[in-house]
Amino acid sequence: MPQHMATDEALFLSRREWLKAAGLAGIGIAAGTAGLSAMMGRASAAPITGFPATRNDSYVLDRALTAEQEAITYTNFYEFGSSKTIWRKAQKLETDPWMVTIDGMVEEELKIDAAELITKLGSQEERLYRHRCVEAWAMAVPWTGVPFSKLVALARPTSGAKYIRMETFYDPSVAPGQKQSWYPWPYVEGITIEEGMNELALLGTGMYGKGLEKQNGAPLRCVLPWKYGFKGIKSIVKFTFTDQQPVSFWEQLAKNEYGFWANVNPEVAHPRWSQATERMLGSDDRVPTLLYNGYEEQVAGLYAGMGGIGDRLFR
Ligand SMILES: Nc1nc2c(c(=O)[nH]1)N[C@H]1C(S)=C(S)[C@@H](COP(=O)(O)O)O[C@H]1N2
Ligand SMILES: [Mo]
């Protein structure tokens, strides 16, 4: 078992055992956990609240919103299998409580319950964003979340840190896909700190005015609308600030097909298919794919010093 899990699991167990020993299990949980929180520096178990959040109208769409039913039943979450219809299997994921670790090159490492983390980061907002999967399907959804920049501010990265490596939970007893040993579990993604501070980057907590469905990456995921969807890592348990460029799950599997940058670019074909157009979920219509998925104005500056969005940025 990877070390990161051993640590988290041990903490959970000791907390449950403590509750039992103190006779608090089942009754007076709220009071009991409040006391525990104080003792252990930890939030009581409660899901993320605050839905629906106020919409931030700065982000407008050029297309109709995808029907909620489509967005929650057609999902990519390889932990539960490689088909798009894993939503029932994903219900097994226990998302409350949910411990998140912030570590690496930061002023102070933090282990915190997801709901307490969101409370610390400030108010959530709703934004309408396009989403473009590298497989050439797309959707447009109302996300709820907090600007990712707030997480960076909370973490206070040290001066040498350059990247944020993010990791999804690892528990093959819950997620059958994780028994498939040819995949490099757990799912890992990474961005530069500068990308994480871009106004568009969201730490996603909800969709369609509600908390995230499990199959969409509850309780916390990354939302990076200018990048291919695989960068939007789901059900995050760890944020590590580092000076090393993270090697993502898909990059480990096929680095010529799924590169670190993965910025949406209609001009650069995937080695096995064109990226010039995309299919909107719930429709057979194909629409032209937009450079940076239509977010050039907000993000082009991130890559200016790198010679723009050449082939190099996709690979
Ligand atoms: N942990 C994890 N995160 C993941 C994936 C995954 O398989 N596992 N799939 C990615 C891909 S390829 C896409 S397109 C989006 C899909 O998000 P959605 O299913 O909520 O539409 O999640 C991304 N995040
Ligand atoms: Mo994707």
GROMACS .gro file of C-alpha atoms and ligand atoms in nm:
model
  340
    1MET     CA    1   0.000   0.000   0.000
    2PRO     CA    2   0.142   0.340  -0.095
    3GLN     CA    3   0.263   0.540   0.202
    4HIS     CA    4   0.024   0.834   0.152
    5MET     CA    5  -0.277   0.609   0.212
    6ALA     CA    6  -0.131   0.439   0.512
    7THR     CA    7  -0.099   0.776   0.683
    8ASP     CA    8  -0.451   0.903   0.605
    9GLU     CA    9  -0.617   0.575   0.690
   10ALA     CA   10  -0.437   0.548   1.021
   11LEU     CA   11  -0.565   0.892   1.118
   12PHE     CA   12  -0.923   0.802   1.030
   13LEU     CA   13  -0.911   0.477   1.218
   14SER     CA   14  -0.771   0.632   1.528
   15ARG     CA   15  -1.046   0.895   1.518
   16ARG     CA   16  -1.324   0.636   1.487
   17GLU     CA   17  -1.167   0.424   1.758
   18TRP     CA   18  -1.139   0.728   1.980
   19LEU     CA   19  -1.509   0.803   1.926
   20LYS     CA   20  -1.597   0.447   2.017
   21ALA     CA   21  -1.377   0.442   2.319
   22ALA     CA   22  -1.523   0.772   2.438
   23GLY     CA   23  -1.874   0.633   2.393
   24LEU     CA   24  -1.955   0.902   2.142
   25ALA     CA   25  -2.018   0.686   1.839
   26GLY     CA   26  -2.376   0.717   1.721
   27ILE     CA   27  -2.494   0.957   1.990
   28GLY     CA   28  -2.389   1.316   2.036
   29ILE     CA   29  -2.161   1.295   1.735
   30ALA     CA   30  -2.177   1.669   1.675
   31ALA     CA   31  -2.071   1.760   2.025
   32GLY     CA   32  -1.821   1.478   2.028
   33THR     CA   33  -1.652   1.577   1.705
   34ALA     CA   34  -1.641   1.942   1.803
   35GLY     CA   35  -1.440   1.842   2.105
   36LEU     CA   36  -1.229   1.616   1.890
   37SER     CA   37  -1.169   1.892   1.638
   38ALA     CA   38  -1.027   2.110   1.905
   39MET     CA   39  -0.809   1.825   2.029
   40MET     CA   40  -0.694   1.709   1.689
   41GLY     CA   41  -0.707   2.039   1.498
   42ARG     CA   42  -0.969   1.897   1.265
   43ALA     CA   43  -1.318   1.977   1.138
   44SER     CA   44  -1.617   1.776   1.233
   45ALA     CA   45  -1.748   1.551   0.957
   46ALA     CA   46  -1.993   1.754   0.753
   47PRO     CA   47  -2.028   1.786   0.380
   48ILE     CA   48  -1.943   2.100   0.189
   49THR     CA   49  -2.240   2.339   0.200
   50GLY     CA   50  -2.328   2.668   0.030
   51PHE     CA   51  -2.526   2.552  -0.274
   52PRO     CA   52  -2.645   2.709  -0.488
   53ALA     CA   53  -2.372   2.974  -0.486
   54THR     CA   54  -2.407   3.317  -0.642
   55ARG     CA   55  -2.323   3.317  -1.010
   56ASN     CA   56  -2.023   3.518  -1.125
   57ASP     CA   57  -2.152   3.665  -1.451
   58SER     CA   58  -1.807   3.740  -1.593
   59TYR     CA   59  -1.799   3.404  -1.765
   60VAL     CA   60  -2.041   3.371  -2.054
   61LEU     CA   61  -2.096   3.082  -2.290
   62ASP     CA   62  -2.130   3.071  -2.668
   63ARG     CA   63  -2.345   2.757  -2.651
   64ALA     CA   64  -2.632   2.601  -2.459
   65LEU     CA   65  -2.569   2.448  -2.118
   66THR     CA   66  -2.545   2.069  -2.127
   67ALA     CA   67  -2.843   1.895  -1.966
   68GLU     CA   68  -2.756   1.798  -1.610
   69GLN     CA   69  -2.864   1.440  -1.672
   70GLU     CA   70  -2.607   1.409  -1.955
   71ALA     CA   71  -2.326   1.562  -1.751
   72ILE     CA   72  -2.381   1.331  -1.454
   73THR     CA   73  -2.433   1.005  -1.644
   74TYR     CA   74  -2.162   1.033  -1.911
   75THR     CA   75  -1.838   1.063  -1.718
   76ASN     CA   76  -1.471   0.970  -1.731
   77PHE     CA   77  -1.354   0.828  -1.398
   78TYR     CA   78  -1.119   0.539  -1.469
   79GLU     CA   79  -1.101   0.447  -1.101
   80PHE     CA   80  -1.448   0.299  -1.153
   81GLY     CA   81  -1.389   0.157  -1.501
   82SER     CA   82  -1.303   0.276  -1.849
   83SER     CA   83  -1.660   0.313  -1.978
   84LYS     CA   84  -1.858   0.638  -1.960
   85THR     CA   85  -2.141   0.478  -1.763
   86ILE     CA   86  -1.972   0.415  -1.428
   87TRP     CA   87  -2.195   0.654  -1.230
   88ARG     CA   88  -2.366   0.377  -1.035
   89LYS     CA   89  -2.035   0.217  -0.937
   90ALA     CA   90  -1.904   0.551  -0.816
   91GLN     CA   91  -2.175   0.568  -0.548
   92LYS     CA   92  -1.955   0.344  -0.335
   93LEU     CA   93  -1.708   0.628  -0.284
   94GLU     CA   94  -1.738   0.767   0.070
   95THR     CA   95  -1.681   1.142   0.040
   96ASP     CA   96  -1.760   1.263   0.389
   97PRO     CA   97  -1.542   1.299   0.586
   98TRP     CA   98  -1.269   1.364   0.329
   99MET     CA   99  -0.919   1.452   0.441
  100VAL     CA  100  -0.704   1.669   0.219
  101THR     CA  101  -0.329   1.712   0.257
  102ILE     CA  102  -0.139   2.020   0.146
  103ASP     CA  103   0.233   1.952   0.161
  104GLY     CA  104   0.574   1.986  -0.003
  105MET     CA  105   0.734   2.327  -0.052
  106VAL     CA  106   0.493   2.527   0.164
  107GLU     CA  107   0.532   2.741   0.473
  108GLU     CA  108   0.321   2.500   0.675
  109GLU     CA  109   0.186   2.160   0.583
  110LEU     CA  110  -0.184   2.112   0.641
  111LYS     CA  111  -0.419   1.818   0.685
  112ILE     CA  112  -0.775   1.933   0.678
  113ASP     CA  113  -1.128   1.807   0.610
  114ALA     CA  114  -1.257   1.917   0.269
  115ALA     CA  115  -1.552   2.110   0.412
  116GLU     CA  116  -1.330   2.295   0.656
  117LEU     CA  117  -1.085   2.373   0.376
  118ILE     CA  118  -1.361   2.528   0.164
  119THR     CA  119  -1.484   2.734   0.459
  120LYS     CA  120  -1.128   2.862   0.509
  121LEU     CA  121  -1.095   2.955   0.142
  122GLY     CA  122  -1.393   3.189   0.146
  123SER     CA  123  -1.716   3.208  -0.047
  124GLN     CA  124  -1.796   2.981  -0.336
  125GLU     CA  125  -1.927   3.104  -0.669
  126GLU     CA  126  -2.090   2.960  -0.976
  127ARG     CA  127  -1.933   2.992  -1.320
  128LEU     CA  128  -2.049   2.873  -1.660
  129TYR     CA  129  -1.754   2.710  -1.838
  130ARG     CA  130  -1.693   2.505  -2.149
  131HIS     CA  131  -1.531   2.164  -2.090
  132ARG     CA  132  -1.340   1.985  -2.366
  133CYS     CA  133  -1.228   1.624  -2.330
  134VAL     CA  134  -0.921   1.522  -2.527
  135GLU     CA  135  -1.144   1.251  -2.682
  136ALA     CA  136  -1.332   1.532  -2.864
  137TRP     CA  137  -1.657   1.539  -2.667
  138ALA     CA  138  -1.749   1.858  -2.490
  139MET     CA  139  -2.002   2.007  -2.251
  140ALA     CA  140  -2.094   2.339  -2.097
  141VAL     CA  141  -2.175   2.330  -1.727
  142PRO     CA  142  -2.240   2.554  -1.427
  143TRP     CA  143  -1.957   2.473  -1.187
  144THR     CA  144  -1.945   2.579  -0.826
  145GLY     CA  145  -1.611   2.631  -0.662
  146VAL     CA  146  -1.357   2.868  -0.515
  147PRO     CA  147  -1.077   3.030  -0.714
  148PHE     CA  148  -0.779   2.796  -0.705
  149SER     CA  149  -0.561   3.098  -0.629
  150LYS     CA  150  -0.710   3.099  -0.278
  151LEU     CA  151  -0.570   2.753  -0.214
  152VAL     CA  152  -0.228   2.873  -0.330
  153ALA     CA  153  -0.255   3.170  -0.093
  154LEU     CA  154  -0.350   2.943   0.197
  155ALA     CA  155  -0.063   2.704   0.123
  156ARG     CA  156   0.199   2.983   0.106
  157PRO     CA  157   0.445   2.805  -0.127
  158THR     CA  158   0.812   2.869  -0.059
  159SER     CA  159   1.018   3.062  -0.316
  160GLY     CA  160   1.156   2.761  -0.505
  161ALA     CA  161   0.817   2.595  -0.562
  162LYS     CA  162   0.700   2.601  -0.921
  163TYR     CA  163   0.437   2.329  -0.966
  164ILE     CA  164   0.135   2.183  -0.789
  165ARG     CA  165   0.105   1.806  -0.803
  166MET     CA  166  -0.245   1.675  -0.726
  167GLU     CA  167  -0.347   1.325  -0.639
  168THR     CA  168  -0.679   1.135  -0.636
  169PHE     CA  169  -0.776   0.891  -0.358
  170TYR     CA  170  -0.641   0.536  -0.379
  171ASP     CA  171  -0.868   0.257  -0.255
  172PRO     CA  172  -0.909  -0.049  -0.480
  173SER     CA  173  -1.168  -0.193  -0.238
  174VAL     CA  174  -1.399   0.093  -0.339
  175ALA     CA  175  -1.279   0.168  -0.692
  176PRO     CA  176  -1.256  -0.152  -0.899
  177GLY     CA  177  -1.058   0.019  -1.177
  178GLN     CA  178  -0.773   0.054  -0.929
  179LYS     CA  179  -0.738  -0.323  -0.926
  180GLN     CA  180  -0.620  -0.295  -1.287
  181SER     CA  181  -0.251  -0.299  -1.211
  182TRP     CA  182  -0.138  -0.182  -1.556
  183TYR     CA  183  -0.258   0.170  -1.471
  184PRO     CA  184  -0.022   0.388  -1.266
  185TRP     CA  185  -0.259   0.455  -0.972
  186PRO     CA  186  -0.329   0.683  -0.804
  187TYR     CA  187  -0.440   0.934  -1.069
  188VAL     CA  188  -0.201   1.229  -1.063
  189GLU     CA  189  -0.215   1.564  -1.236
  190GLY     CA  190  -0.007   1.877  -1.222
  191ILE     CA  191  -0.008   2.243  -1.316
  192THR     CA  192   0.232   2.532  -1.264
  193ILE     CA  193   0.161   2.755  -0.964
  194GLU     CA  194   0.116   3.037  -1.215
  195GLU     CA  195  -0.158   2.836  -1.389
  196GLY     CA  196  -0.320   2.766  -1.053
  197MET     CA  197  -0.326   3.140  -0.985
  198ASN     CA  198  -0.492   3.221  -1.316
  199GLU     CA  199  -0.841   3.366  -1.265
  200LEU     CA  200  -1.002   3.074  -1.454
  201ALA     CA  201  -0.864   2.793  -1.238
  202LEU     CA  202  -1.129   2.669  -0.995
  203LEU     CA  203  -1.124   2.426  -0.709
  204GLY     CA  204  -1.456   2.268  -0.800
  205THR     CA  205  -1.705   2.167  -0.532
  206GLY     CA  206  -2.031   2.153  -0.726
  207MET     CA  207  -2.224   2.144  -1.050
  208TYR     CA  208  -2.577   2.260  -1.137
  209GLY     CA  209  -2.618   2.437  -0.805
  210LYS     CA  210  -2.547   2.128  -0.592
  211GLY     CA  211  -2.246   1.952  -0.445
  212LEU     CA  212  -2.054   1.739  -0.695
  213GLU     CA  213  -2.194   1.397  -0.776
  214LYS     CA  214  -1.949   1.124  -0.683
  215GLN     CA  215  -1.900   1.031  -1.048
  216ASN     CA  216  -1.805   1.391  -1.125
  217GLY     CA  217  -1.529   1.394  -0.865
  218ALA     CA  218  -1.683   1.469  -0.527
  219PRO     CA  219  -1.600   1.631  -0.299
  220LEU     CA  220  -1.321   1.835  -0.462
  221ARG     CA  221  -1.186   1.847  -0.815
  222CYS     CA  222  -0.987   2.074  -1.035
  223VAL     CA  223  -1.155   2.280  -1.312
  224LEU     CA  224  -0.920   2.418  -1.579
  225PRO     CA  225  -1.144   2.509  -1.872
  226TRP     CA  226  -0.865   2.599  -2.117
  227LYS     CA  227  -0.704   2.256  -2.087
  228TYR     CA  228  -0.815   1.913  -2.200
  229GLY     CA  229  -1.046   1.753  -1.947
  230PHE     CA  230  -0.796   1.497  -1.817
  231LYS     CA  231  -0.613   1.779  -1.639
  232GLY     CA  232  -0.928   1.830  -1.428
  233ILE     CA  233  -0.841   1.574  -1.164
  234LYS     CA  234  -1.130   1.441  -0.955
  235SER     CA  235  -1.173   1.353  -0.587
  236ILE     CA  236  -0.844   1.511  -0.482
  237VAL     CA  237  -0.678   1.406  -0.157
  238LYS     CA  238  -0.342   1.576  -0.189
  239PHE     CA  239  -0.187   1.898  -0.320
  240THR     CA  240   0.193   1.893  -0.320
  241PHE     CA  241   0.391   2.207  -0.400
  242THR     CA  242   0.716   2.115  -0.573
  243ASP     CA  243   1.000   2.232  -0.795
  244GLN     CA  244   0.968   1.914  -1.009
  245GLN     CA  245   0.729   1.901  -1.304
  246PRO     CA  246   0.471   1.637  -1.209
  247VAL     CA  247   0.424   1.341  -1.440
  248SER     CA  248   0.054   1.284  -1.479
  249PHE     CA  249  -0.137   0.957  -1.494
  250TRP     CA  250  -0.202   0.980  -1.868
  251GLU     CA  251   0.146   1.111  -1.938
  252GLN     CA  252   0.291   0.801  -1.771
  253LEU     CA  253   0.075   0.585  -1.996
  254ALA     CA  254   0.139   0.767  -2.324
  255LYS     CA  255   0.345   1.083  -2.315
  256ASN     CA  256   0.322   1.137  -2.691
  257GLU     CA  257  -0.060   1.154  -2.660
  258TYR     CA  258  -0.120   1.332  -2.329
  259GLY     CA  259   0.139   1.596  -2.250
  260PHE     CA  260   0.190   1.805  -1.939
  261TRP     CA  261   0.048   2.128  -2.084
  262ALA     CA  262  -0.254   1.987  -2.268
  263ASN     CA  263  -0.393   2.324  -2.367
  264VAL     CA  264  -0.690   2.289  -2.602
  265ASN     CA  265  -0.569   2.350  -2.956
  266PRO     CA  266  -0.772   2.271  -3.268
  267GLU     CA  267  -0.456   2.291  -3.481
  268VAL     CA  268  -0.268   2.012  -3.311
  269ALA     CA  269  -0.419   1.673  -3.380
  270HIS     CA  270  -0.404   1.396  -3.127
  271PRO     CA  271  -0.182   1.127  -3.282
  272ARG     CA  272  -0.497   0.917  -3.340
  273TRP     CA  273  -0.766   1.178  -3.423
  274SER     CA  274  -0.825   1.538  -3.521
  275GLN     CA  275  -0.893   1.801  -3.254
  276ALA     CA  276  -1.049   2.049  -3.500
  277THR     CA  277  -1.409   1.984  -3.390
  278GLU     CA  278  -1.595   1.845  -3.091
  279ARG     CA  279  -1.928   1.676  -3.015
  280MET     CA  280  -2.149   1.836  -2.753
  281LEU     CA  281  -2.287   1.582  -2.502
  282GLY     CA  282  -2.650   1.505  -2.575
  283SER     CA  283  -2.619   1.593  -2.942
  284ASP     CA  284  -2.470   1.461  -3.264
  285ASP     CA  285  -2.370   1.807  -3.378
  286ARG     CA  286  -2.004   1.886  -3.411
  287VAL     CA  287  -1.886   2.237  -3.335
  288PRO     CA  288  -1.545   2.390  -3.410
  289THR     CA  289  -1.292   2.361  -3.128
  290LEU     CA  290  -1.157   2.693  -3.004
  291LEU     CA  291  -0.796   2.778  -2.924
  292TYR     CA  292  -0.753   2.744  -2.546
  293ASN     CA  293  -1.115   2.628  -2.555
  294GLY     CA  294  -1.216   2.990  -2.609
  295TYR     CA  295  -1.019   3.129  -2.313
  296GLU     CA  296  -0.725   3.279  -2.504
  297GLU     CA  297  -0.784   3.623  -2.355
  298GLN     CA  298  -0.746   3.495  -1.999
  299VAL     CA  299  -0.462   3.246  -2.044
  300ALA     CA  300  -0.248   3.323  -2.351
  301GLY     CA  301  -0.019   3.534  -2.132
  302LEU     CA  302   0.077   3.226  -1.931
  303TYR     CA  303   0.250   3.079  -2.236
  304ALA     CA  304   0.380   3.391  -2.412
  305GLY     CA  305   0.731   3.342  -2.280
  306MET     CA  306   0.727   2.986  -2.411
  307GLY     CA  307   0.669   3.082  -2.772
  308GLY     CA  308   0.290   3.045  -2.761
  309ILE     CA  309   0.080   2.735  -2.799
  310GLY     CA  310   0.305   2.537  -3.031
  311ASP     CA  311   0.299   2.164  -3.065
  312ARG     CA  312   0.542   2.151  -2.773
  313LEU     CA  313   0.272   2.268  -2.536
  314PHE     CA  314   0.037   1.990  -2.624
  315ARG     CA  315   0.286   1.706  -2.620
  316LIG     N1  316  -0.927   1.088  -1.084
  316LIG     C1  317  -0.969   1.105  -1.208
  316LIG     N2  318  -0.990   1.229  -1.253
  316LIG     C2  319  -1.032   1.249  -1.381
  316LIG     C3  320  -1.050   1.140  -1.470
  316LIG     C4  321  -1.027   1.009  -1.419
  316LIG     O1  322  -1.041   0.907  -1.490
  316LIG     N3  323  -0.987   0.996  -1.288
  316LIG     N4  324  -1.089   1.163  -1.601
  316LIG     C5  325  -1.058   1.296  -1.655
  316LIG     C6  326  -1.115   1.321  -1.786
  316LIG     S1  327  -1.042   1.244  -1.919
  316LIG     C7  328  -1.214   1.412  -1.805
  316LIG     S2  329  -1.269   1.453  -1.959
  316LIG     C8  330  -1.284   1.471  -1.690
  316LIG     C9  331  -1.431   1.435  -1.700
  316LIG     O2  332  -1.507   1.500  -1.606
  316LIG     P1  333  -1.662   1.461  -1.596
  316LIG     O3  334  -1.669   1.312  -1.602
  316LIG     O4  335  -1.711   1.518  -1.470
  316LIG     O5  336  -1.726   1.520  -1.718
  316LIG     O6  337  -1.237   1.425  -1.565
  316LIG    C10  338  -1.096   1.407  -1.558
  316LIG     N5  339  -1.057   1.376  -1.422
  317MO      MO  340  -1.113   1.353  -2.101
   0.00000   0.00000   0.00000
